[in-house]
Amino acid sequence: MKRLFRFFKPSKNQPLLNLVIITFLSVLFLANLIFKIFSFVFPSFNAIAVALFLLIPFLLILNGFFFRRWWLKLINFWIFLLPSLLSIWIFNNATIIFLLIGIYQPEQEIKFKSYNIAVYKSPAWLDTDAQRGFVLKQEKIIFPGIKLAKPIYENKNYYLDRIENYQLIGRDKVVLDFVYYDADKKRKRKESKEFQVKDFVYF
């Protein structure tokens, strides 16, 4: 029984190792939140990932109690207290939660043989300006349930109603027919644009 307890008992440096690993994963997630390179295919998984990310400060506070020296426990607690309070505030703010989840939710997808072209727009209830912009991304599923994305076009001046038609030229070019809505003139207008694409998104 004592041998079994020793086997599961955390080592002297285990809390520090946990701190390094969890902090490293947090930085990776935050970087991905900013640059939006990877995401899950299913929106619900993205919501779970955001929730787990917000729970990380609490995990780091709990991990700090495994430090053997009292002053390390105290320092760890005060360092992650503010991020924990920030997480609580975000959990209680539905607008920010939906914003974080909506970052990964496309409003329109055009499926090609080896990749997709997706349109991302800020939610209407979140943007007070009628002229909402949009980001166009090329996406490819690289693992089951996980996709790689690369922005290929961004427009912050016009509200995109939809992509009406598309045409693939060879293997590395696609022509998209945009339908914009002009809020000032209260009418729609069309515009075609050509984009460079790659089979594996980045190469």
mmCIF file with all atom_site columns, C-alpha atoms in Angstrom:
data_model
loop_
_atom_site.group_PDB
_atom_site.id
_atom_site.type_symbol
_atom_site.label_atom_id
_atom_site.label_alt_id
_atom_site.label_comp_id
_atom_site.label_asym_id
_atom_site.label_entity_id
_atom_site.label_seq_id
_atom_site.pdbx_PDB_ins_code
_atom_site.Cartn_x
_atom_site.Cartn_y
_atom_site.Cartn_z
_atom_site.occupancy
_atom_site.B_iso_or_equiv
_atom_site.pdbx_formal_charge
_atom_site.auth_seq_id
_atom_site.auth_comp_id
_atom_site.auth_asym_id
_atom_site.auth_atom_id
_atom_site.pdbx_PDB_model_num
ATOM 1   C CA . MET A 1 1   ? 0.000   0.000  0.000   1.00 0.00 ? 1   MET A CA 1
ATOM 2   C CA . LYS A 1 2   ? 2.824   2.406  0.825   1.00 0.00 ? 2   LYS A CA 1
ATOM 3   C CA . ARG A 1 3   ? 4.478   1.616  -2.501  1.00 0.00 ? 3   ARG A CA 1
ATOM 4   C CA . LEU A 1 4   ? 1.223   2.393  -4.300  1.00 0.00 ? 4   LEU A CA 1
ATOM 5   C CA . PHE A 1 5   ? 0.953   5.735  -2.469  1.00 0.00 ? 5   PHE A CA 1
ATOM 6   C CA . ARG A 1 6   ? 4.527   6.614  -3.382  1.00 0.00 ? 6   ARG A CA 1
ATOM 7   C CA . PHE A 1 7   ? 3.804   5.807  -7.016  1.00 0.00 ? 7   PHE A CA 1
ATOM 8   C CA . PHE A 1 8   ? 0.912   8.300  -7.226  1.00 0.00 ? 8   PHE A CA 1
ATOM 9   C CA . LYS A 1 9   ? 2.472   10.877 -4.930  1.00 0.00 ? 9   LYS A CA 1
ATOM 10  C CA . PRO A 1 10  ? 3.588   13.922 -6.952  1.00 0.00 ? 10  PRO A CA 1
ATOM 11  C CA . SER A 1 11  ? 7.332   14.392 -7.167  1.00 0.00 ? 11  SER A CA 1
ATOM 12  C CA . LYS A 1 12  ? 9.099   17.397 -5.697  1.00 0.00 ? 12  LYS A CA 1
ATOM 13  C CA . ASN A 1 13  ? 9.240   19.236 -9.034  1.00 0.00 ? 13  ASN A CA 1
ATOM 14  C CA . GLN A 1 14  ? 5.858   18.084 -10.345 1.00 0.00 ? 14  GLN A CA 1
ATOM 15  C CA . PRO A 1 15  ? 3.978   21.353 -9.552  1.00 0.00 ? 15  PRO A CA 1
ATOM 16  C CA . LEU A 1 16  ? 6.647   23.347 -11.380 1.00 0.00 ? 16  LEU A CA 1
ATOM 17  C CA . LEU A 1 17  ? 6.454   20.988 -14.345 1.00 0.00 ? 17  LEU A CA 1
ATOM 18  C CA . ASN A 1 18  ? 2.657   21.330 -14.391 1.00 0.00 ? 18  ASN A CA 1
ATOM 19  C CA . LEU A 1 19  ? 3.018   25.109 -14.285 1.00 0.00 ? 19  LEU A CA 1
ATOM 20  C CA . VAL A 1 20  ? 5.377   25.120 -17.274 1.00 0.00 ? 20  VAL A CA 1
ATOM 21  C CA . ILE A 1 21  ? 3.229   22.747 -19.346 1.00 0.00 ? 21  ILE A CA 1
ATOM 22  C CA . ILE A 1 22  ? -0.087  24.496 -18.637 1.00 0.00 ? 22  ILE A CA 1
ATOM 23  C CA . THR A 1 23  ? 1.427   27.952 -19.236 1.00 0.00 ? 23  THR A CA 1
ATOM 24  C CA . PHE A 1 24  ? 2.946   26.772 -22.528 1.00 0.00 ? 24  PHE A CA 1
ATOM 25  C CA . LEU A 1 25  ? -0.408  25.378 -23.680 1.00 0.00 ? 25  LEU A CA 1
ATOM 26  C CA . SER A 1 26  ? -2.095  28.631 -22.649 1.00 0.00 ? 26  SER A CA 1
ATOM 27  C CA . VAL A 1 27  ? 0.327   30.678 -24.752 1.00 0.00 ? 27  VAL A CA 1
ATOM 28  C CA . LEU A 1 28  ? -0.294  28.401 -27.746 1.00 0.00 ? 28  LEU A CA 1
ATOM 29  C CA . PHE A 1 29  ? -4.057  28.721 -27.357 1.00 0.00 ? 29  PHE A CA 1
ATOM 30  C CA . LEU A 1 30  ? -3.839  32.503 -26.973 1.00 0.00 ? 30  LEU A CA 1
ATOM 31  C CA . ALA A 1 31  ? -1.632  32.772 -30.064 1.00 0.00 ? 31  ALA A CA 1
ATOM 32  C CA . ASN A 1 32  ? -4.122  30.686 -32.014 1.00 0.00 ? 32  ASN A CA 1
ATOM 33  C CA . LEU A 1 33  ? -6.951  32.866 -30.717 1.00 0.00 ? 33  LEU A CA 1
ATOM 34  C CA . ILE A 1 34  ? -5.172  35.895 -32.176 1.00 0.00 ? 34  ILE A CA 1
ATOM 35  C CA . PHE A 1 35  ? -3.939  34.443 -35.480 1.00 0.00 ? 35  PHE A CA 1
ATOM 36  C CA . LYS A 1 36  ? -6.751  31.850 -35.895 1.00 0.00 ? 36  LYS A CA 1
ATOM 37  C CA . ILE A 1 37  ? -4.639  29.205 -37.625 1.00 0.00 ? 37  ILE A CA 1
ATOM 38  C CA . PHE A 1 38  ? -6.291  26.079 -36.197 1.00 0.00 ? 38  PHE A CA 1
ATOM 39  C CA . SER A 1 39  ? -9.876  25.393 -35.206 1.00 0.00 ? 39  SER A CA 1
ATOM 40  C CA . PHE A 1 40  ? -12.293 22.525 -34.753 1.00 0.00 ? 40  PHE A CA 1
ATOM 41  C CA . VAL A 1 41  ? -14.703 21.579 -37.508 1.00 0.00 ? 41  VAL A CA 1
ATOM 42  C CA . PHE A 1 42  ? -17.614 21.444 -35.060 1.00 0.00 ? 42  PHE A CA 1
ATOM 43  C CA . PRO A 1 43  ? -18.501 24.795 -33.397 1.00 0.00 ? 43  PRO A CA 1
ATOM 44  C CA . SER A 1 44  ? -19.411 23.059 -30.120 1.00 0.00 ? 44  SER A CA 1
ATOM 45  C CA . PHE A 1 45  ? -15.820 21.823 -29.782 1.00 0.00 ? 45  PHE A CA 1
ATOM 46  C CA . ASN A 1 46  ? -14.565 25.394 -30.198 1.00 0.00 ? 46  ASN A CA 1
ATOM 47  C CA . ALA A 1 47  ? -16.932 26.461 -27.411 1.00 0.00 ? 47  ALA A CA 1
ATOM 48  C CA . ILE A 1 48  ? -15.548 23.723 -25.136 1.00 0.00 ? 48  ILE A CA 1
ATOM 49  C CA . ALA A 1 49  ? -11.970 24.771 -25.979 1.00 0.00 ? 49  ALA A CA 1
ATOM 50  C CA . VAL A 1 50  ? -12.740 28.397 -25.045 1.00 0.00 ? 50  VAL A CA 1
ATOM 51  C CA . ALA A 1 51  ? -14.318 27.280 -21.755 1.00 0.00 ? 51  ALA A CA 1
ATOM 52  C CA . LEU A 1 52  ? -11.289 25.108 -20.895 1.00 0.00 ? 52  LEU A CA 1
ATOM 53  C CA . PHE A 1 53  ? -8.967  28.004 -21.697 1.00 0.00 ? 53  PHE A CA 1
ATOM 54  C CA . LEU A 1 54  ? -10.868 30.223 -19.264 1.00 0.00 ? 54  LEU A CA 1
ATOM 55  C CA . LEU A 1 55  ? -10.517 27.552 -16.559 1.00 0.00 ? 55  LEU A CA 1
ATOM 56  C CA . ILE A 1 56  ? -6.710  27.477 -16.823 1.00 0.00 ? 56  ILE A CA 1
ATOM 57  C CA . PRO A 1 57  ? -6.055  30.225 -14.196 1.00 0.00 ? 57  PRO A CA 1
ATOM 58  C CA . PHE A 1 58  ? -8.066  28.237 -11.652 1.00 0.00 ? 58  PHE A CA 1
ATOM 59  C CA . LEU A 1 59  ? -6.080  25.080 -12.463 1.00 0.00 ? 59  LEU A CA 1
ATOM 60  C CA . LEU A 1 60  ? -2.835  26.989 -11.944 1.00 0.00 ? 60  LEU A CA 1
ATOM 61  C CA . ILE A 1 61  ? -4.030  28.254 -8.552  1.00 0.00 ? 61  ILE A CA 1
ATOM 62  C CA . LEU A 1 62  ? -4.905  24.701 -7.508  1.00 0.00 ? 62  LEU A CA 1
ATOM 63  C CA . ASN A 1 63  ? -1.579  23.467 -8.815  1.00 0.00 ? 63  ASN A CA 1
ATOM 64  C CA . GLY A 1 64  ? 0.165   26.066 -6.623  1.00 0.00 ? 64  GLY A CA 1
ATOM 65  C CA . PHE A 1 65  ? -1.067  24.355 -3.461  1.00 0.00 ? 65  PHE A CA 1
ATOM 66  C CA . PHE A 1 66  ? 1.168   21.392 -4.289  1.00 0.00 ? 66  PHE A CA 1
ATOM 67  C CA . PHE A 1 67  ? 4.305   23.523 -3.882  1.00 0.00 ? 67  PHE A CA 1
ATOM 68  C CA . ARG A 1 68  ? 6.099   22.507 -0.687  1.00 0.00 ? 68  ARG A CA 1
ATOM 69  C CA . ARG A 1 69  ? 7.214   25.982 0.364   1.00 0.00 ? 69  ARG A CA 1
ATOM 70  C CA . TRP A 1 70  ? 4.540   28.322 1.688   1.00 0.00 ? 70  TRP A CA 1
ATOM 71  C CA . TRP A 1 71  ? 5.980   31.392 -0.023  1.00 0.00 ? 71  TRP A CA 1
ATOM 72  C CA . LEU A 1 72  ? 5.799   29.677 -3.423  1.00 0.00 ? 72  LEU A CA 1
ATOM 73  C CA . LYS A 1 73  ? 2.139   28.879 -2.752  1.00 0.00 ? 73  LYS A CA 1
ATOM 74  C CA . LEU A 1 74  ? 1.516   32.521 -1.859  1.00 0.00 ? 74  LEU A CA 1
ATOM 75  C CA . ILE A 1 75  ? 3.333   33.912 -4.909  1.00 0.00 ? 75  ILE A CA 1
ATOM 76  C CA . ASN A 1 76  ? 1.531   31.469 -7.226  1.00 0.00 ? 76  ASN A CA 1
ATOM 77  C CA . PHE A 1 77  ? -1.843  32.455 -5.735  1.00 0.00 ? 77  PHE A CA 1
ATOM 78  C CA . TRP A 1 78  ? -1.351  36.208 -6.191  1.00 0.00 ? 78  TRP A CA 1
ATOM 79  C CA . ILE A 1 79  ? 0.037   35.823 -9.722  1.00 0.00 ? 79  ILE A CA 1
ATOM 80  C CA . PHE A 1 80  ? -2.994  33.913 -10.987 1.00 0.00 ? 80  PHE A CA 1
ATOM 81  C CA . LEU A 1 81  ? -5.642  35.634 -8.899  1.00 0.00 ? 81  LEU A CA 1
ATOM 82  C CA . LEU A 1 82  ? -6.148  38.446 -11.417 1.00 0.00 ? 82  LEU A CA 1
ATOM 83  C CA . PRO A 1 83  ? -6.424  36.093 -14.447 1.00 0.00 ? 83  PRO A CA 1
ATOM 84  C CA . SER A 1 84  ? -8.934  34.025 -12.452 1.00 0.00 ? 84  SER A CA 1
ATOM 85  C CA . LEU A 1 85  ? -11.057 37.091 -11.710 1.00 0.00 ? 85  LEU A CA 1
ATOM 86  C CA . LEU A 1 86  ? -10.832 38.046 -15.393 1.00 0.00 ? 86  LEU A CA 1
ATOM 87  C CA . SER A 1 87  ? -12.055 34.571 -16.364 1.00 0.00 ? 87  SER A CA 1
ATOM 88  C CA . ILE A 1 88  ? -15.001 34.890 -13.969 1.00 0.00 ? 88  ILE A CA 1
ATOM 89  C CA . TRP A 1 89  ? -15.875 38.256 -15.533 1.00 0.00 ? 89  TRP A CA 1
ATOM 90  C CA . ILE A 1 90  ? -15.728 36.762 -19.050 1.00 0.00 ? 90  ILE A CA 1
ATOM 91  C CA . PHE A 1 91  ? -17.868 33.790 -17.999 1.00 0.00 ? 91  PHE A CA 1
ATOM 92  C CA . ASN A 1 92  ? -20.476 36.258 -16.750 1.00 0.00 ? 92  ASN A CA 1
ATOM 93  C CA . ASN A 1 93  ? -20.315 38.333 -19.945 1.00 0.00 ? 93  ASN A CA 1
ATOM 94  C CA . ALA A 1 94  ? -22.291 36.562 -22.661 1.00 0.00 ? 94  ALA A CA 1
ATOM 95  C CA . THR A 1 95  ? -21.206 39.058 -25.334 1.00 0.00 ? 95  THR A CA 1
ATOM 96  C CA . ILE A 1 96  ? -17.523 38.196 -24.964 1.00 0.00 ? 96  ILE A CA 1
ATOM 97  C CA . ILE A 1 97  ? -18.244 34.457 -24.775 1.00 0.00 ? 97  ILE A CA 1
ATOM 98  C CA . PHE A 1 98  ? -20.201 34.542 -28.043 1.00 0.00 ? 98  PHE A CA 1
ATOM 99  C CA . LEU A 1 99  ? -17.486 36.682 -29.606 1.00 0.00 ? 99  LEU A CA 1
ATOM 100 C CA . LEU A 1 100 ? -14.770 34.160 -28.705 1.00 0.00 ? 100 LEU A CA 1
ATOM 101 C CA . ILE A 1 101 ? -16.862 31.297 -30.057 1.00 0.00 ? 101 ILE A CA 1
ATOM 102 C CA . GLY A 1 102 ? -18.015 33.240 -33.125 1.00 0.00 ? 102 GLY A CA 1
ATOM 103 C CA . ILE A 1 103 ? -14.422 33.844 -34.177 1.00 0.00 ? 103 ILE A CA 1
ATOM 104 C CA . TYR A 1 104 ? -14.351 30.242 -35.377 1.00 0.00 ? 104 TYR A CA 1
ATOM 105 C CA . GLN A 1 105 ? -17.844 30.074 -36.873 1.00 0.00 ? 105 GLN A CA 1
ATOM 106 C CA . PRO A 1 106 ? -18.054 30.774 -40.646 1.00 0.00 ? 106 PRO A CA 1
ATOM 107 C CA . GLU A 1 107 ? -21.201 32.306 -42.126 1.00 0.00 ? 107 GLU A CA 1
ATOM 108 C CA . GLN A 1 108 ? -20.694 30.765 -45.567 1.00 0.00 ? 108 GLN A CA 1
ATOM 109 C CA . GLU A 1 109 ? -18.534 27.936 -46.880 1.00 0.00 ? 109 GLU A CA 1
ATOM 110 C CA . ILE A 1 110 ? -17.682 26.956 -50.444 1.00 0.00 ? 110 ILE A CA 1
ATOM 111 C CA . LYS A 1 111 ? -16.422 23.389 -50.635 1.00 0.00 ? 111 LYS A CA 1
ATOM 112 C CA . PHE A 1 112 ? -13.811 22.395 -53.176 1.00 0.00 ? 112 PHE A CA 1
ATOM 113 C CA . LYS A 1 113 ? -12.151 19.010 -53.644 1.00 0.00 ? 113 LYS A CA 1
ATOM 114 C CA . SER A 1 114 ? -9.203  19.473 -51.262 1.00 0.00 ? 114 SER A CA 1
ATOM 115 C CA . TYR A 1 115 ? -10.110 22.635 -49.298 1.00 0.00 ? 115 TYR A CA 1
ATOM 116 C CA . ASN A 1 116 ? -12.878 25.093 -48.438 1.00 0.00 ? 116 ASN A CA 1
ATOM 117 C CA . ILE A 1 117 ? -13.271 28.843 -48.832 1.00 0.00 ? 117 ILE A CA 1
ATOM 118 C CA . ALA A 1 118 ? -15.026 30.307 -45.772 1.00 0.00 ? 118 ALA A CA 1
ATOM 119 C CA . VAL A 1 119 ? -16.470 33.738 -44.966 1.00 0.00 ? 119 VAL A CA 1
ATOM 120 C CA . TYR A 1 120 ? -16.177 35.064 -41.407 1.00 0.00 ? 120 TYR A CA 1
ATOM 121 C CA . LYS A 1 121 ? -18.078 38.141 -40.275 1.00 0.00 ? 121 LYS A CA 1
ATOM 122 C CA . SER A 1 122 ? -18.462 39.808 -36.890 1.00 0.00 ? 122 SER A CA 1
ATOM 123 C CA . PRO A 1 123 ? -21.906 39.097 -35.379 1.00 0.00 ? 123 PRO A CA 1
ATOM 124 C CA . ALA A 1 124 ? -24.516 41.718 -36.273 1.00 0.00 ? 124 ALA A CA 1
ATOM 125 C CA . TRP A 1 125 ? -25.608 42.150 -32.650 1.00 0.00 ? 125 TRP A CA 1
ATOM 126 C CA . LEU A 1 126 ? -21.989 42.877 -31.701 1.00 0.00 ? 126 LEU A CA 1
ATOM 127 C CA . ASP A 1 127 ? -21.268 45.494 -34.356 1.00 0.00 ? 127 ASP A CA 1
ATOM 128 C CA . THR A 1 128 ? -23.078 48.821 -34.197 1.00 0.00 ? 128 THR A CA 1
ATOM 129 C CA . ASP A 1 129 ? -21.829 49.796 -37.659 1.00 0.00 ? 129 ASP A CA 1
ATOM 130 C CA . ALA A 1 130 ? -24.054 48.645 -40.520 1.00 0.00 ? 130 ALA A CA 1
ATOM 131 C CA . GLN A 1 131 ? -21.028 48.401 -42.804 1.00 0.00 ? 131 GLN A CA 1
ATOM 132 C CA . ARG A 1 132 ? -19.579 45.246 -41.277 1.00 0.00 ? 132 ARG A CA 1
ATOM 133 C CA . GLY A 1 133 ? -16.384 43.900 -42.729 1.00 0.00 ? 133 GLY A CA 1
ATOM 134 C CA . PHE A 1 134 ? -15.466 40.296 -43.398 1.00 0.00 ? 134 PHE A CA 1
ATOM 135 C CA . VAL A 1 135 ? -12.498 37.953 -43.668 1.00 0.00 ? 135 VAL A CA 1
ATOM 136 C CA . LEU A 1 136 ? -12.107 35.321 -46.358 1.00 0.00 ? 136 LEU A CA 1
ATOM 137 C CA . LYS A 1 137 ? -10.153 32.195 -45.424 1.00 0.00 ? 137 LYS A CA 1
ATOM 138 C CA . GLN A 1 138 ? -8.909  29.097 -47.165 1.00 0.00 ? 138 GLN A CA 1
ATOM 139 C CA . GLU A 1 139 ? -9.355  26.069 -44.899 1.00 0.00 ? 139 GLU A CA 1
ATOM 140 C CA . LYS A 1 140 ? -8.356  22.431 -45.034 1.00 0.00 ? 140 LYS A CA 1
ATOM 141 C CA . ILE A 1 141 ? -9.052  19.526 -42.679 1.00 0.00 ? 141 ILE A CA 1
ATOM 142 C CA . ILE A 1 142 ? -5.637  18.193 -41.627 1.00 0.00 ? 142 ILE A CA 1
ATOM 143 C CA . PHE A 1 143 ? -6.798  15.803 -38.883 1.00 0.00 ? 143 PHE A CA 1
ATOM 144 C CA . PRO A 1 144 ? -10.257 14.397 -38.160 1.00 0.00 ? 144 PRO A CA 1
ATOM 145 C CA . GLY A 1 145 ? -12.198 17.297 -36.659 1.00 0.00 ? 145 GLY A CA 1
ATOM 146 C CA . ILE A 1 146 ? -9.334  19.839 -36.933 1.00 0.00 ? 146 ILE A CA 1
ATOM 147 C CA . LYS A 1 147 ? -8.798  22.309 -39.768 1.00 0.00 ? 147 LYS A CA 1
ATOM 148 C CA . LEU A 1 148 ? -5.960  24.584 -40.837 1.00 0.00 ? 148 LEU A CA 1
ATOM 149 C CA . ALA A 1 149 ? -6.858  28.109 -41.986 1.00 0.00 ? 149 ALA A CA 1
ATOM 150 C CA . LYS A 1 150 ? -5.163  30.986 -43.815 1.00 0.00 ? 150 LYS A CA 1
ATOM 151 C CA . PRO A 1 151 ? -6.683  34.452 -44.445 1.00 0.00 ? 151 PRO A CA 1
ATOM 152 C CA . ILE A 1 152 ? -6.615  35.283 -48.159 1.00 0.00 ? 152 ILE A CA 1
ATOM 153 C CA . TYR A 1 153 ? -8.657  38.488 -48.169 1.00 0.00 ? 153 TYR A CA 1
ATOM 154 C CA . GLU A 1 154 ? -10.032 41.035 -45.700 1.00 0.00 ? 154 GLU A CA 1
ATOM 155 C CA . ASN A 1 155 ? -12.439 43.897 -46.273 1.00 0.00 ? 155 ASN A CA 1
ATOM 156 C CA . LYS A 1 156 ? -13.405 46.209 -43.398 1.00 0.00 ? 156 LYS A CA 1
ATOM 157 C CA . ASN A 1 157 ? -15.433 48.681 -45.439 1.00 0.00 ? 157 ASN A CA 1
ATOM 158 C CA . TYR A 1 158 ? -18.305 46.719 -46.967 1.00 0.00 ? 158 TYR A CA 1
ATOM 159 C CA . TYR A 1 159 ? -21.017 44.412 -45.721 1.00 0.00 ? 159 TYR A CA 1
ATOM 160 C CA . LEU A 1 160 ? -20.880 41.115 -47.608 1.00 0.00 ? 160 LEU A CA 1
ATOM 161 C CA . ASP A 1 161 ? -24.309 39.674 -48.261 1.00 0.00 ? 161 ASP A CA 1
ATOM 162 C CA . ARG A 1 162 ? -23.024 36.450 -49.809 1.00 0.00 ? 162 ARG A CA 1
ATOM 163 C CA . ILE A 1 163 ? -20.737 34.848 -52.372 1.00 0.00 ? 163 ILE A CA 1
ATOM 164 C CA . GLU A 1 164 ? -23.056 34.210 -55.290 1.00 0.00 ? 164 GLU A CA 1
ATOM 165 C CA . ASN A 1 165 ? -20.900 32.267 -57.736 1.00 0.00 ? 165 ASN A CA 1
ATOM 166 C CA . TYR A 1 166 ? -17.380 30.905 -57.980 1.00 0.00 ? 166 TYR A CA 1
ATOM 167 C CA . GLN A 1 167 ? -15.076 29.533 -60.638 1.00 0.00 ? 167 GLN A CA 1
ATOM 168 C CA . LEU A 1 168 ? -11.898 27.492 -60.222 1.00 0.00 ? 168 LEU A CA 1
ATOM 169 C CA . ILE A 1 169 ? -9.136  28.335 -62.705 1.00 0.00 ? 169 ILE A CA 1
ATOM 170 C CA . GLY A 1 170 ? -6.506  25.608 -62.814 1.00 0.00 ? 170 GLY A CA 1
ATOM 171 C CA . ARG A 1 171 ? -5.283  24.446 -59.405 1.00 0.00 ? 171 ARG A CA 1
ATOM 172 C CA . ASP A 1 172 ? -4.119  27.719 -57.895 1.00 0.00 ? 172 ASP A CA 1
ATOM 173 C CA . LYS A 1 173 ? -6.713  30.364 -58.764 1.00 0.00 ? 173 LYS A CA 1
ATOM 174 C CA . VAL A 1 174 ? -10.347 30.898 -57.854 1.00 0.00 ? 174 VAL A CA 1
ATOM 175 C CA . VAL A 1 175 ? -12.716 33.675 -58.919 1.00 0.00 ? 175 VAL A CA 1
ATOM 176 C CA . LEU A 1 176 ? -15.449 34.641 -56.459 1.00 0.00 ? 176 LEU A CA 1
ATOM 177 C CA . ASP A 1 177 ? -18.506 36.791 -57.193 1.00 0.00 ? 177 ASP A CA 1
ATOM 178 C CA . PHE A 1 178 ? -19.244 38.929 -54.124 1.00 0.00 ? 178 PHE A CA 1
ATOM 179 C CA . VAL A 1 179 ? -22.631 40.475 -53.456 1.00 0.00 ? 179 VAL A CA 1
ATOM 180 C CA . TYR A 1 180 ? -22.266 43.549 -51.226 1.00 0.00 ? 180 TYR A CA 1
ATOM 181 C CA . TYR A 1 181 ? -25.014 45.487 -49.506 1.00 0.00 ? 181 TYR A CA 1
ATOM 182 C CA . ASP A 1 182 ? -24.614 49.267 -49.600 1.00 0.00 ? 182 ASP A CA 1
ATOM 183 C CA . ALA A 1 183 ? -26.331 50.576 -46.448 1.00 0.00 ? 183 ALA A CA 1
ATOM 184 C CA . ASP A 1 184 ? -26.181 54.207 -47.600 1.00 0.00 ? 184 ASP A CA 1
ATOM 185 C CA . LYS A 1 185 ? -27.769 53.587 -50.983 1.00 0.00 ? 185 LYS A CA 1
ATOM 186 C CA . LYS A 1 186 ? -29.831 50.666 -49.654 1.00 0.00 ? 186 LYS A CA 1
ATOM 187 C CA . ARG A 1 187 ? -29.084 48.431 -52.594 1.00 0.00 ? 187 ARG A CA 1
ATOM 188 C CA . LYS A 1 188 ? -26.868 45.520 -53.530 1.00 0.00 ? 188 LYS A CA 1
ATOM 189 C CA . ARG A 1 189 ? -23.930 45.499 -55.898 1.00 0.00 ? 189 ARG A CA 1
ATOM 190 C CA . LYS A 1 190 ? -21.736 42.758 -57.334 1.00 0.00 ? 190 LYS A CA 1
ATOM 191 C CA . GLU A 1 191 ? -17.980 42.495 -57.665 1.00 0.00 ? 191 GLU A CA 1
ATOM 192 C CA . SER A 1 192 ? -15.693 39.681 -58.861 1.00 0.00 ? 192 SER A CA 1
ATOM 193 C CA . LYS A 1 193 ? -12.233 39.030 -57.431 1.00 0.00 ? 193 LYS A CA 1
ATOM 194 C CA . GLU A 1 194 ? -9.492  36.529 -58.230 1.00 0.00 ? 194 GLU A CA 1
ATOM 195 C CA . PHE A 1 195 ? -7.480  34.835 -55.475 1.00 0.00 ? 195 PHE A CA 1
ATOM 196 C CA . GLN A 1 196 ? -4.411  32.633 -55.312 1.00 0.00 ? 196 GLN A CA 1
ATOM 197 C CA . VAL A 1 197 ? -4.978  29.344 -53.463 1.00 0.00 ? 197 VAL A CA 1
ATOM 198 C CA . LYS A 1 198 ? -2.843  26.311 -52.627 1.00 0.00 ? 198 LYS A CA 1
ATOM 199 C CA . ASP A 1 199 ? -3.834  22.688 -52.203 1.00 0.00 ? 199 ASP A CA 1
ATOM 200 C CA . PHE A 1 200 ? -2.318  22.498 -48.730 1.00 0.00 ? 200 PHE A CA 1
ATOM 201 C CA . VAL A 1 201 ? -3.267  26.076 -47.730 1.00 0.00 ? 201 VAL A CA 1
ATOM 202 C CA . TYR A 1 202 ? 0.293   27.281 -47.050 1.00 0.00 ? 202 TYR A CA 1
ATOM 203 C CA . PHE A 1 203 ? 2.214   25.259 -49.672 1.00 0.00 ? 203 PHE A CA 1
#
